[in-house]
Short mmCIF file of C-alpha atoms in Angstrom, two decimals:
data_model
loop_
_atom_site.label_atom_id
_atom_site.label_comp_id
_atom_site.label_asym_id
_atom_site.label_seq_id
_atom_site.Cartn_x
_atom_site.Cartn_y
_atom_site.Cartn_z
CA MET K 126 148.54 18.26 -78.74
CA CYS K 127 147.87 19.71 -75.28
CA LYS K 128 144.69 17.62 -74.94
CA LEU K 129 146.52 14.42 -75.88
CA ILE K 130 149.24 14.96 -73.24
CA PHE K 131 146.60 15.71 -70.59
CA PHE K 132 144.63 12.56 -71.57
CA VAL K 133 147.77 10.39 -71.34
CA ALA K 134 148.65 11.93 -67.95
CA VAL K 135 145.16 11.27 -66.57
CA CYS K 136 145.11 7.70 -67.91
CA SER K 137 148.57 7.03 -66.48
CA SER K 138 147.57 8.21 -63.02
CA LEU K 139 144.33 6.20 -63.09
CA ALA K 140 146.16 3.06 -64.16
CA GLY K 141 147.96 3.05 -60.82
CA ILE K 142 144.73 3.42 -58.86
CA LEU K 143 142.12 1.25 -60.61
CA LEU K 144 142.91 -2.32 -61.55
CA ALA K 145 141.77 -5.88 -61.38
CA ALA K 146 144.35 -8.51 -60.58
CA GLN K 147 144.09 -12.10 -59.42
CA CYS K 148 146.31 -12.69 -56.42
CA ALA K 149 148.42 -15.60 -55.22
CA GLN K 150 147.32 -17.44 -52.09
CA ASP K 151 150.06 -18.47 -49.63
CA ALA K 152 150.62 -22.22 -49.81
CA ASN K 153 150.78 -22.60 -46.00
CA VAL K 154 148.35 -19.95 -44.71
CA PRO K 155 145.11 -19.74 -46.73
CA CYS K 156 144.21 -16.23 -45.50
CA VAL K 157 147.49 -14.64 -46.66
CA PHE K 158 147.83 -13.59 -50.28
CA THR K 159 149.94 -11.35 -52.49
CA CYS K 160 148.79 -9.07 -55.31
CA ASN K 161 151.31 -7.25 -57.50
CA GLY K 162 153.83 -7.22 -54.65
CA THR K 163 151.29 -6.08 -52.02
CA ARG K 164 150.77 -8.59 -49.20
CA PHE K 165 147.45 -9.08 -47.39
CA ASN K 166 147.10 -11.01 -44.16
CA LEU K 167 143.72 -11.69 -42.57
CA THR K 168 144.97 -13.71 -39.58
CA THR K 169 144.43 -10.95 -37.01
CA VAL K 170 141.50 -9.02 -38.52
CA PHE K 171 138.89 -11.03 -36.53
CA ASP K 172 138.79 -13.89 -34.05
CA TYR K 173 137.88 -16.81 -36.31
CA PRO K 174 135.56 -18.46 -36.93
CA VAL K 175 133.23 -15.46 -37.26
CA GLU K 176 129.47 -15.89 -36.82
CA ILE K 177 127.33 -13.65 -39.08
CA PHE K 178 123.56 -13.39 -38.79
CA ASP K 179 121.28 -12.51 -41.72
CA GLU K 180 118.40 -10.64 -40.11
CA ARG K 181 116.23 -10.73 -43.26
CA ASP K 182 116.07 -14.50 -43.65
CA GLY K 183 117.18 -15.62 -40.20
CA TYR K 184 120.15 -17.59 -41.55
CA HIS K 185 123.46 -17.97 -39.74
CA TYR K 186 126.83 -18.02 -41.51
CA THR K 187 130.16 -19.19 -40.14
CA TRP K 188 133.31 -17.88 -41.85
CA SER K 189 136.81 -19.21 -41.25
CA PRO K 190 139.31 -17.90 -43.84
CA CYS K 191 142.49 -19.07 -42.08
CA GLU K 192 141.67 -22.65 -41.09
CA PRO K 193 139.29 -25.02 -42.81
CA PHE K 194 136.47 -26.49 -40.77
CA LYS K 195 133.84 -29.14 -41.31
CA CYS K 196 130.39 -27.88 -42.25
CA PRO K 197 127.81 -30.50 -41.20
CA ASP K 198 126.31 -30.48 -44.73
CA GLU K 199 124.74 -33.83 -45.58
CA ILE K 200 125.07 -33.37 -49.37
CA LYS K 201 128.63 -32.02 -49.74
CA PRO K 202 130.40 -32.37 -46.38
CA GLY K 203 133.89 -31.15 -47.24
CA ARG K 204 136.48 -30.75 -44.54
CA ASP K 205 137.91 -27.60 -46.15
CA CYS K 206 134.87 -25.39 -45.70
CA ALA K 207 135.42 -21.61 -45.57
CA VAL K 208 131.77 -20.57 -45.21
CA CYS K 209 128.90 -22.61 -43.77
CA GLN K 210 125.25 -21.54 -43.85
CA LYS K 211 122.63 -22.71 -41.34
CA ALA K 212 119.18 -22.35 -42.94
CA ASP K 213 116.69 -25.24 -42.97
CA ARG K 214 119.83 -27.39 -42.70
CA TYR K 215 123.57 -26.78 -43.12
CA TYR K 216 125.01 -25.81 -46.52
CA ASN K 217 128.65 -25.58 -47.52
CA CYS K 218 128.89 -22.14 -49.20
CA GLY K 219 132.45 -22.41 -50.48
CA HIS K 220 135.70 -24.28 -50.03
CA LEU K 221 138.88 -22.76 -48.66
CA GLY K 222 141.02 -24.69 -51.16
CA GLN K 223 139.30 -23.04 -54.13
CA ALA K 224 139.49 -19.46 -52.83
CA ILE K 225 140.01 -16.76 -55.45
CA PHE K 226 141.60 -13.49 -54.36
CA LEU K 227 141.11 -10.37 -56.50
CA LEU K 228 142.59 -6.91 -56.00
CA ASN K 229 140.15 -4.30 -57.36
CA SER K 230 141.75 -0.95 -56.52
CA TYR K 231 144.54 0.72 -54.58
CA ASP K 232 142.82 4.00 -53.67
CA PRO K 233 140.92 3.10 -51.66
CA PHE K 234 142.23 -0.40 -51.14
CA GLN K 235 139.49 -2.80 -52.19
CA TRP K 236 139.77 -6.53 -52.75
CA LYS K 237 137.56 -9.61 -52.88
CA ILE K 238 137.71 -13.21 -51.85
CA GLN K 239 135.47 -15.72 -53.58
CA TYR K 240 134.88 -19.16 -52.10
CA THR K 241 133.52 -21.51 -54.75
CA TYR K 242 132.13 -25.03 -55.26
CA GLY K 243 129.80 -25.16 -52.27
CA THR K 244 126.66 -27.30 -52.09
CA ASP K 245 124.58 -27.00 -55.27
CA TRP K 246 127.16 -24.59 -56.75
CA ARG K 247 126.95 -22.13 -53.86
CA ILE K 248 129.54 -19.36 -53.85
CA THR K 249 130.40 -16.73 -51.26
CA GLU K 250 132.03 -13.38 -51.98
CA PHE K 251 133.61 -11.11 -49.39
CA THR K 252 134.39 -7.56 -50.53
CA PHE K 253 136.94 -5.71 -48.39
CA VAL K 254 136.95 -1.91 -48.36
CA VAL K 255 139.40 0.21 -46.37
CA ASP K 256 137.73 3.01 -44.41
CA GLN K 257 140.25 5.08 -42.44
CA ASN K 258 137.45 6.33 -40.18
CA ARG K 259 136.37 2.87 -38.96
CA GLU K 260 138.86 1.70 -36.35
CA LYS K 261 137.19 -1.66 -35.66
CA PRO K 262 136.27 -3.70 -38.76
CA ILE K 263 132.72 -4.92 -39.32
CA ILE K 264 131.14 -7.56 -41.55
CA THR K 265 127.77 -7.01 -43.18
CA PHE K 266 125.70 -9.54 -45.10
CA THR K 267 124.47 -7.69 -48.20
CA GLY K 268 122.29 -10.37 -49.76
CA GLU K 269 122.01 -13.34 -52.06
CA GLN K 270 122.45 -12.00 -55.56
CA PRO K 271 122.57 -13.77 -57.97
CA TYR K 272 120.85 -16.90 -56.71
CA LEU K 273 123.13 -19.03 -54.47
CA GLN K 274 125.83 -16.32 -54.25
CA TYR K 275 126.16 -14.95 -50.73
CA ASN K 276 127.70 -11.48 -50.49
CA PHE K 277 129.40 -9.83 -47.54
CA TYR K 278 131.21 -6.51 -47.00
CA VAL K 279 134.14 -6.15 -44.62
CA ILE K 280 134.86 -2.50 -43.86
CA GLY K 281 137.55 -1.10 -41.58
CA LYS K 282 140.81 0.77 -41.24
CA CYS K 283 143.02 -2.31 -40.97
CA ILE K 284 141.49 -5.30 -42.73
CA GLY K 285 144.55 -7.22 -43.84
CA GLN K 286 146.67 -4.73 -45.78
CA ASP K 287 150.35 -5.07 -44.91
CA TYR K 288 150.98 -1.44 -43.98
CA CYS K 289 148.79 -1.83 -40.88
CA ARG K 290 151.59 -3.79 -39.26
CA PRO K 291 154.00 -1.73 -37.11
CA GLY K 292 156.91 -0.29 -39.08
CA ILE K 293 155.38 -0.75 -42.55
CA PRO K 294 154.63 2.61 -44.25
CA ASP K 295 151.35 3.23 -46.10
CA PRO K 296 152.33 3.45 -49.81
CA LEU K 297 149.33 5.66 -50.63
CA LEU K 298 150.28 8.24 -47.99
CA GLN K 299 153.83 8.33 -49.37
CA GLN K 300 152.46 8.71 -52.91
CA LYS K 301 150.14 11.57 -51.88
CA GLN K 302 153.02 13.42 -50.16
CA SER K 303 155.16 13.50 -53.31
CA PRO K 304 153.18 15.46 -55.93
CA SER K 305 153.45 14.68 -59.63
CA VAL K 306 154.21 17.45 -62.10
CA VAL K 307 152.69 17.30 -65.57
CA ALA K 308 153.86 19.82 -68.12
CA LEU K 309 151.22 20.99 -70.56
CA THR K 310 152.49 22.58 -73.74
#
């Protein structure tokens, strides 16, 4: 019986930390979204659009999560581009209107944004990871895997989570300060 109670206690505590939830994008601001009551706002994380250089292949990427822009792609020139690649020519790598926001975990905060339906089915995925030791956020291109999916990591202390705004407490710090008691019998 003791093992069962311990197993339930461990599973209950993990359920609050690890999850996967699709989030709701704000109808007016495409880089603001809400997941299970937690609000994320990317408007002040970087000065957009952001230019990212892939040193391996020599490609340039432009990312604008808050305002759509026109990628000069000859095949699929949408006006609601979120990510544009400059390789041998320009490629739309995902539309802002079809962005998918996913919350992966609370501790540490980790979420993703996927921009879909680019030229020739291109897709771009940004993974955001909170690192309390990195004051200024950085973006890293991590590769094209699988084919035509472009992957980036955004790492930093304040990368859109609501508690980085003045006056908003960090829910994880509050949770860690109030210990849980589990009785084993």
